[in-house]
Amino acid sequence: MADRSVPTPWVREYWGWAGAALFLLITVDLLTSMYAVAVVGIEHESNPVMAWLLSRPLWVLVGVHLAAAGLLVVLFYGLAELVRETPPAYRGPFKRLIEGFLGILLAAGLFVFANNLSVIVYGRSLL
């Protein structure tokens, strides 16, 4: 049996991609949303949850984003552990599913970033 304390190369690679997705979805979205609200006003925020959060104190906004990041880290850790426990015959397709999940997260993060930049620069959302 392999030492479970030493991550396999695919686990390290997936954590790197998960970190990039979380950076885009949490940090970049938070900062660009705050700047967009400063430029065009909160009434132009199309996400009602984010509009509500942006009208709250900063500690609430940051706390909710940190909680979301923590939840996603726990979710991804659980997925990585499930892959390790999956029989080798099914491990490949399961890993592809996780790659698709990470790809969707990255695409969503890039779109949110592009949308926020559009609001900042042009005053209009891409939606």
Coordinates of N, CA and C in Angstrom, one line a residue:
M1 N 0.8 -1.2 0.0 CA 0.0 0.0 0.0 C 0.9 1.2 0.0
A2 N 0.5 2.2 -0.8 CA 1.3 3.4 -0.9 C 1.1 4.3 0.3
D3 N 2.1 5.1 0.6 CA 2.0 6.1 1.7 C 1.0 7.2 1.3
R4 N -0.1 7.3 2.1 CA -1.1 8.3 1.8 C -0.7 9.7 2.1
S5 N 0.4 9.9 2.9 CA 0.8 11.2 3.3 C 1.5 11.9 2.2
V6 N 2.0 11.1 1.2 CA 2.8 11.7 0.1 C 1.8 11.8 -1.1
P7 N 1.5 13.0 -1.5 CA 0.5 13.2 -2.6 C 1.1 12.7 -4.0
T8 N 0.2 12.1 -4.7 CA 0.6 11.6 -6.1 C 0.7 12.8 -7.0
P9 N 1.4 12.7 -8.1 CA 1.5 13.9 -9.0 C 0.2 14.4 -9.5
W10 N -0.8 13.6 -9.8 CA -2.1 14.1 -10.2 C -2.8 14.9 -9.1
V11 N -2.6 14.5 -7.8 CA -3.2 15.2 -6.7 C -2.6 16.6 -6.7
R12 N -1.2 16.7 -6.8 CA -0.6 18.0 -6.7 C -1.1 18.9 -7.9
E13 N -1.2 18.3 -9.1 CA -1.6 19.1 -10.3 C -3.0 19.6 -10.1
Y14 N -3.9 18.7 -9.6 CA -5.3 19.1 -9.4 C -5.4 20.2 -8.3
W15 N -4.6 20.1 -7.3 CA -4.7 21.1 -6.2 C -4.2 22.5 -6.8
G16 N -3.2 22.4 -7.7 CA -2.8 23.7 -8.4 C -3.9 24.3 -9.2
W17 N -4.7 23.4 -10.0 CA -5.8 24.0 -10.8 C -6.9 24.4 -9.9
A18 N -7.1 23.7 -8.8 CA -8.2 24.1 -7.8 C -7.8 25.4 -7.2
G19 N -6.6 25.6 -6.9 CA -6.1 26.9 -6.3 C -6.3 28.1 -7.3
A20 N -6.0 27.8 -8.6 CA -6.2 28.9 -9.6 C -7.7 29.2 -9.7
A21 N -8.6 28.2 -9.7 CA -10.0 28.4 -9.8 C -10.5 29.2 -8.6
L22 N -10.1 28.8 -7.5 CA -10.5 29.5 -6.3 C -10.0 31.0 -6.2
F23 N -8.8 31.2 -6.7 CA -8.3 32.5 -6.8 C -9.2 33.4 -7.7
L24 N -9.5 32.8 -8.9 CA -10.4 33.6 -9.8 C -11.8 33.8 -9.2
L25 N -12.4 32.7 -8.7 CA -13.8 32.8 -8.3 C -14.0 33.5 -6.9
I26 N -13.0 33.5 -6.1 CA -13.1 34.2 -4.8 C -12.4 35.5 -4.8
T27 N -11.1 35.5 -4.9 CA -10.3 36.8 -4.7 C -10.6 37.8 -5.8
V28 N -10.4 37.3 -7.1 CA -10.5 38.2 -8.2 C -11.9 38.7 -8.3
D29 N -12.9 37.8 -8.2 CA -14.3 38.3 -8.3 C -14.6 39.3 -7.2
L30 N -14.2 39.0 -6.0 CA -14.4 40.0 -4.9 C -13.9 41.3 -5.1
L31 N -12.6 41.4 -5.5 CA -11.9 42.7 -5.7 C -12.5 43.4 -6.9
T32 N -12.8 42.7 -8.0 CA -13.3 43.4 -9.2 C -14.8 43.8 -9.0
S33 N -15.5 43.0 -8.2 CA -16.9 43.4 -7.9 C -17.0 44.6 -7.0
M34 N -16.1 44.7 -6.1 CA -16.0 45.9 -5.2 C -15.6 47.1 -6.0
Y35 N -14.7 47.0 -7.0 CA -14.3 48.1 -7.8 C -15.5 48.5 -8.7
A36 N -16.1 47.5 -9.3 CA -17.3 47.8 -10.2 C -18.4 48.6 -9.5
V37 N -18.6 48.2 -8.2 CA -19.7 48.9 -7.5 C -19.2 50.3 -7.2
A38 N -17.9 50.5 -7.0 CA -17.4 51.9 -6.7 C -17.5 52.7 -8.0
V39 N -17.4 52.1 -9.2 CA -17.5 52.8 -10.4 C -18.9 53.1 -10.9
V40 N -19.8 52.1 -10.9 CA -21.1 52.2 -11.5 C -22.2 52.1 -10.5
G41 N -22.0 51.7 -9.2 CA -23.0 51.7 -8.2 C -23.5 50.3 -8.0
I42 N -24.1 50.0 -6.9 CA -24.5 48.7 -6.5 C -25.8 48.3 -7.3
E43 N -26.5 49.2 -7.8 CA -27.7 48.9 -8.5 C -27.4 48.1 -9.8
H44 N -26.2 48.2 -10.3 CA -25.8 47.5 -11.5 C -25.3 46.1 -11.3
E45 N -25.2 45.6 -10.0 CA -24.8 44.3 -9.7 C -25.9 43.3 -10.1
S46 N -25.7 42.4 -11.0 CA -26.7 41.5 -11.5 C -26.9 40.3 -10.6
N47 N -26.0 39.9 -9.8 CA -26.1 38.8 -8.9 C -26.7 39.3 -7.6
P48 N -28.0 38.9 -7.3 CA -28.6 39.4 -6.1 C -27.9 39.0 -4.8
V49 N -27.3 37.9 -4.7 CA -26.6 37.5 -3.5 C -25.4 38.4 -3.3
M50 N -24.6 38.7 -4.4 CA -23.5 39.6 -4.3 C -23.9 41.0 -4.0
A51 N -25.0 41.4 -4.6 CA -25.5 42.8 -4.3 C -25.9 42.9 -2.8
W52 N -26.5 41.9 -2.3 CA -26.8 41.9 -0.8 C -25.5 41.9 0.0
L53 N -24.5 41.1 -0.4 CA -23.3 41.1 0.4 C -22.5 42.4 0.3
L54 N -22.5 43.0 -0.9 CA -21.8 44.3 -1.1 C -22.5 45.4 -0.3
S55 N -23.7 45.3 0.1 CA -24.3 46.3 0.9 C -24.1 46.1 2.4
R56 N -23.5 45.0 2.8 CA -23.2 44.7 4.2 C -21.8 45.2 4.6
P57 N -21.4 45.1 5.9 CA -20.1 45.5 6.3 C -19.0 44.6 5.6
L58 N -17.8 45.1 5.5 CA -16.7 44.4 4.8 C -16.4 43.1 5.5
W59 N -16.5 43.0 6.8 CA -16.2 41.7 7.5 C -17.2 40.6 7.1
V60 N -18.4 41.0 6.8 CA -19.4 40.0 6.4 C -19.1 39.5 5.0
L61 N -18.8 40.5 4.1 CA -18.4 40.1 2.7 C -17.2 39.2 2.7
V62 N -16.2 39.5 3.4 CA -15.0 38.7 3.4 C -15.2 37.4 4.1
G63 N -16.0 37.4 5.2 CA -16.3 36.2 5.9 C -17.0 35.2 5.0
V64 N -18.0 35.6 4.3 CA -18.8 34.7 3.4 C -17.9 34.2 2.3
H65 N -17.0 35.0 1.7 CA -16.1 34.5 0.7 C -15.1 33.5 1.3
L66 N -14.6 33.7 2.5 CA -13.7 32.8 3.1 C -14.4 31.5 3.4
A67 N -15.7 31.5 3.8 CA -16.4 30.3 4.1 C -16.7 29.6 2.8
A68 N -17.0 30.3 1.7 CA -17.2 29.6 0.4 C -15.9 28.9 0.0
A69 N -14.7 29.6 0.2 CA -13.5 29.0 -0.2 C -13.2 27.8 0.6
G70 N -13.4 27.9 1.9 CA -13.2 26.7 2.8 C -14.1 25.5 2.4
L71 N -15.4 25.8 2.0 CA -16.3 24.8 1.6 C -15.8 24.1 0.3
L72 N -15.3 24.9 -0.6 CA -14.8 24.3 -1.9 C -13.5 23.5 -1.7
V73 N -12.7 23.9 -0.7 CA -11.5 23.2 -0.4 C -11.8 21.8 0.2
V74 N -12.8 21.8 1.1 CA -13.2 20.5 1.7 C -13.9 19.6 0.6
L75 N -14.7 20.2 -0.3 CA -15.3 19.4 -1.4 C -14.2 18.8 -2.2
F76 N -13.2 19.6 -2.6 CA -12.2 19.1 -3.5 C -11.3 18.0 -2.8
Y77 N -11.1 18.2 -1.5 CA -10.3 17.2 -0.7 C -11.1 15.9 -0.7
G78 N -12.4 16.0 -0.5 CA -13.2 14.8 -0.6 C -13.2 14.1 -1.9
L79 N -13.2 14.9 -3.0 CA -13.2 14.3 -4.3 C -11.8 13.6 -4.5
A80 N -10.7 14.2 -4.1 CA -9.4 13.6 -4.2 C -9.3 12.3 -3.4
E81 N -9.9 12.3 -2.3 CA -9.9 11.0 -1.5 C -10.8 10.0 -2.1
L82 N -11.9 10.4 -2.7 CA -12.7 9.4 -3.4 C -12.0 8.8 -4.6
V83 N -11.2 9.6 -5.3 CA -10.5 9.0 -6.4 C -9.4 8.0 -5.9
R84 N -8.8 8.3 -4.8 CA -7.8 7.4 -4.2 C -8.4 6.1 -3.8
E85 N -9.7 6.1 -3.4 CA -10.4 4.9 -2.9 C -11.1 4.2 -4.1
T86 N -11.2 4.8 -5.2 CA -11.8 4.2 -6.4 C -11.0 3.1 -6.9
P87 N -11.6 1.9 -7.3 CA -10.8 0.9 -8.0 C -10.1 1.4 -9.2
P88 N -8.9 0.9 -9.5 CA -8.1 1.4 -10.6 C -8.8 1.4 -11.9
A89 N -9.7 0.4 -12.2 CA -10.4 0.3 -13.4 C -11.3 1.6 -13.7
Y90 N -11.8 2.2 -12.6 CA -12.7 3.3 -12.7 C -12.0 4.6 -12.4
R91 N -10.8 4.6 -12.0 CA -10.1 5.8 -11.5 C -9.9 6.8 -12.7
G92 N -9.6 6.3 -13.9 CA -9.4 7.2 -15.0 C -10.6 8.0 -15.4
P93 N -11.8 7.4 -15.6 CA -13.0 8.2 -15.9 C -13.3 9.2 -14.7
F94 N -13.1 8.8 -13.5 CA -13.4 9.6 -12.4 C -12.5 10.9 -12.4
K95 N -11.2 10.6 -12.7 CA -10.3 11.7 -12.8 C -10.7 12.7 -13.9
R96 N -11.2 12.2 -15.0 CA -11.6 13.0 -16.1 C -12.8 13.9 -15.7
L97 N -13.7 13.3 -14.9 CA -14.8 14.0 -14.4 C -14.3 15.2 -13.5
I98 N -13.3 15.0 -12.7 CA -12.8 16.0 -11.8 C -12.1 17.1 -12.7
E99 N -11.4 16.7 -13.7 CA -10.8 17.6 -14.7 C -11.9 18.5 -15.3
G100 N -13.0 17.9 -15.7 CA -14.1 18.7 -16.3 C -14.7 19.7 -15.2
F101 N -14.8 19.2 -14.0 CA -15.3 20.1 -12.9 C -14.4 21.3 -12.7
L102 N -13.1 21.0 -12.7 CA -12.1 22.1 -12.6 C -12.1 23.0 -13.8
G103 N -12.3 22.5 -15.0 CA -12.4 23.3 -16.2 C -13.6 24.2 -16.1
I104 N -14.7 23.7 -15.7 CA -15.9 24.5 -15.5 C -15.7 25.7 -14.5
L105 N -15.0 25.3 -13.4 CA -14.8 26.3 -12.4 C -13.8 27.4 -12.9
L106 N -12.8 27.0 -13.7 CA -11.9 28.0 -14.3 C -12.6 28.9 -15.3
A107 N -13.4 28.2 -16.2 CA -14.1 29.0 -17.2 C -15.1 30.0 -16.5
A108 N -15.8 29.6 -15.4 CA -16.7 30.5 -14.7 C -15.9 31.6 -14.1
G109 N -14.8 31.3 -13.5 CA -13.9 32.4 -12.9 C -13.5 33.4 -14.0
L110 N -13.0 32.9 -15.1 CA -12.6 33.8 -16.2 C -13.8 34.6 -16.7
F111 N -14.9 34.0 -16.9 CA -16.1 34.8 -17.3 C -16.5 35.9 -16.3
V112 N -16.5 35.5 -15.1 CA -16.9 36.5 -14.0 C -15.9 37.7 -14.1
F113 N -14.6 37.3 -14.2 CA -13.6 38.4 -14.3 C -13.8 39.3 -15.5
A114 N -14.1 38.7 -16.7 CA -14.3 39.4 -17.9 C -15.6 40.3 -17.7
N115 N -16.6 39.7 -17.1 CA -17.8 40.5 -16.9 C -17.6 41.7 -16.0
N116 N -16.9 41.5 -14.9 CA -16.6 42.6 -14.0 C -15.7 43.7 -14.7
L117 N -14.8 43.3 -15.5 CA -14.0 44.2 -16.2 C -14.8 45.0 -17.2
S118 N -15.8 44.3 -17.9 CA -16.7 45.0 -18.8 C -17.5 46.1 -18.1
V119 N -18.0 45.7 -16.9 CA -18.7 46.7 -16.1 C -17.9 47.9 -15.7
I120 N -16.6 47.6 -15.3 CA -15.7 48.7 -14.9 C -15.3 49.6 -16.1
V121 N -15.0 49.0 -17.2 CA -14.5 49.8 -18.4 C -15.7 50.4 -19.2
Y122 N -16.7 49.6 -19.5 CA -17.8 50.1 -20.4 C -19.1 50.4 -19.6
G123 N -19.1 50.1 -18.4 CA -20.4 50.4 -17.6 C -21.5 49.5 -17.9
R124 N -21.2 48.4 -18.6 CA -22.3 47.4 -19.0 C -21.8 46.0 -18.7
S125 N -22.7 45.1 -18.3 CA -22.4 43.7 -18.1 C -22.4 43.0 -19.4
L126 N -21.8 41.9 -19.5 CA -21.8 41.0 -20.7 C -23.1 40.2 -20.7
L127 N -23.8 40.1 -19.6 CA -25.0 39.3 -19.6 C -26.2 40.1 -20.1

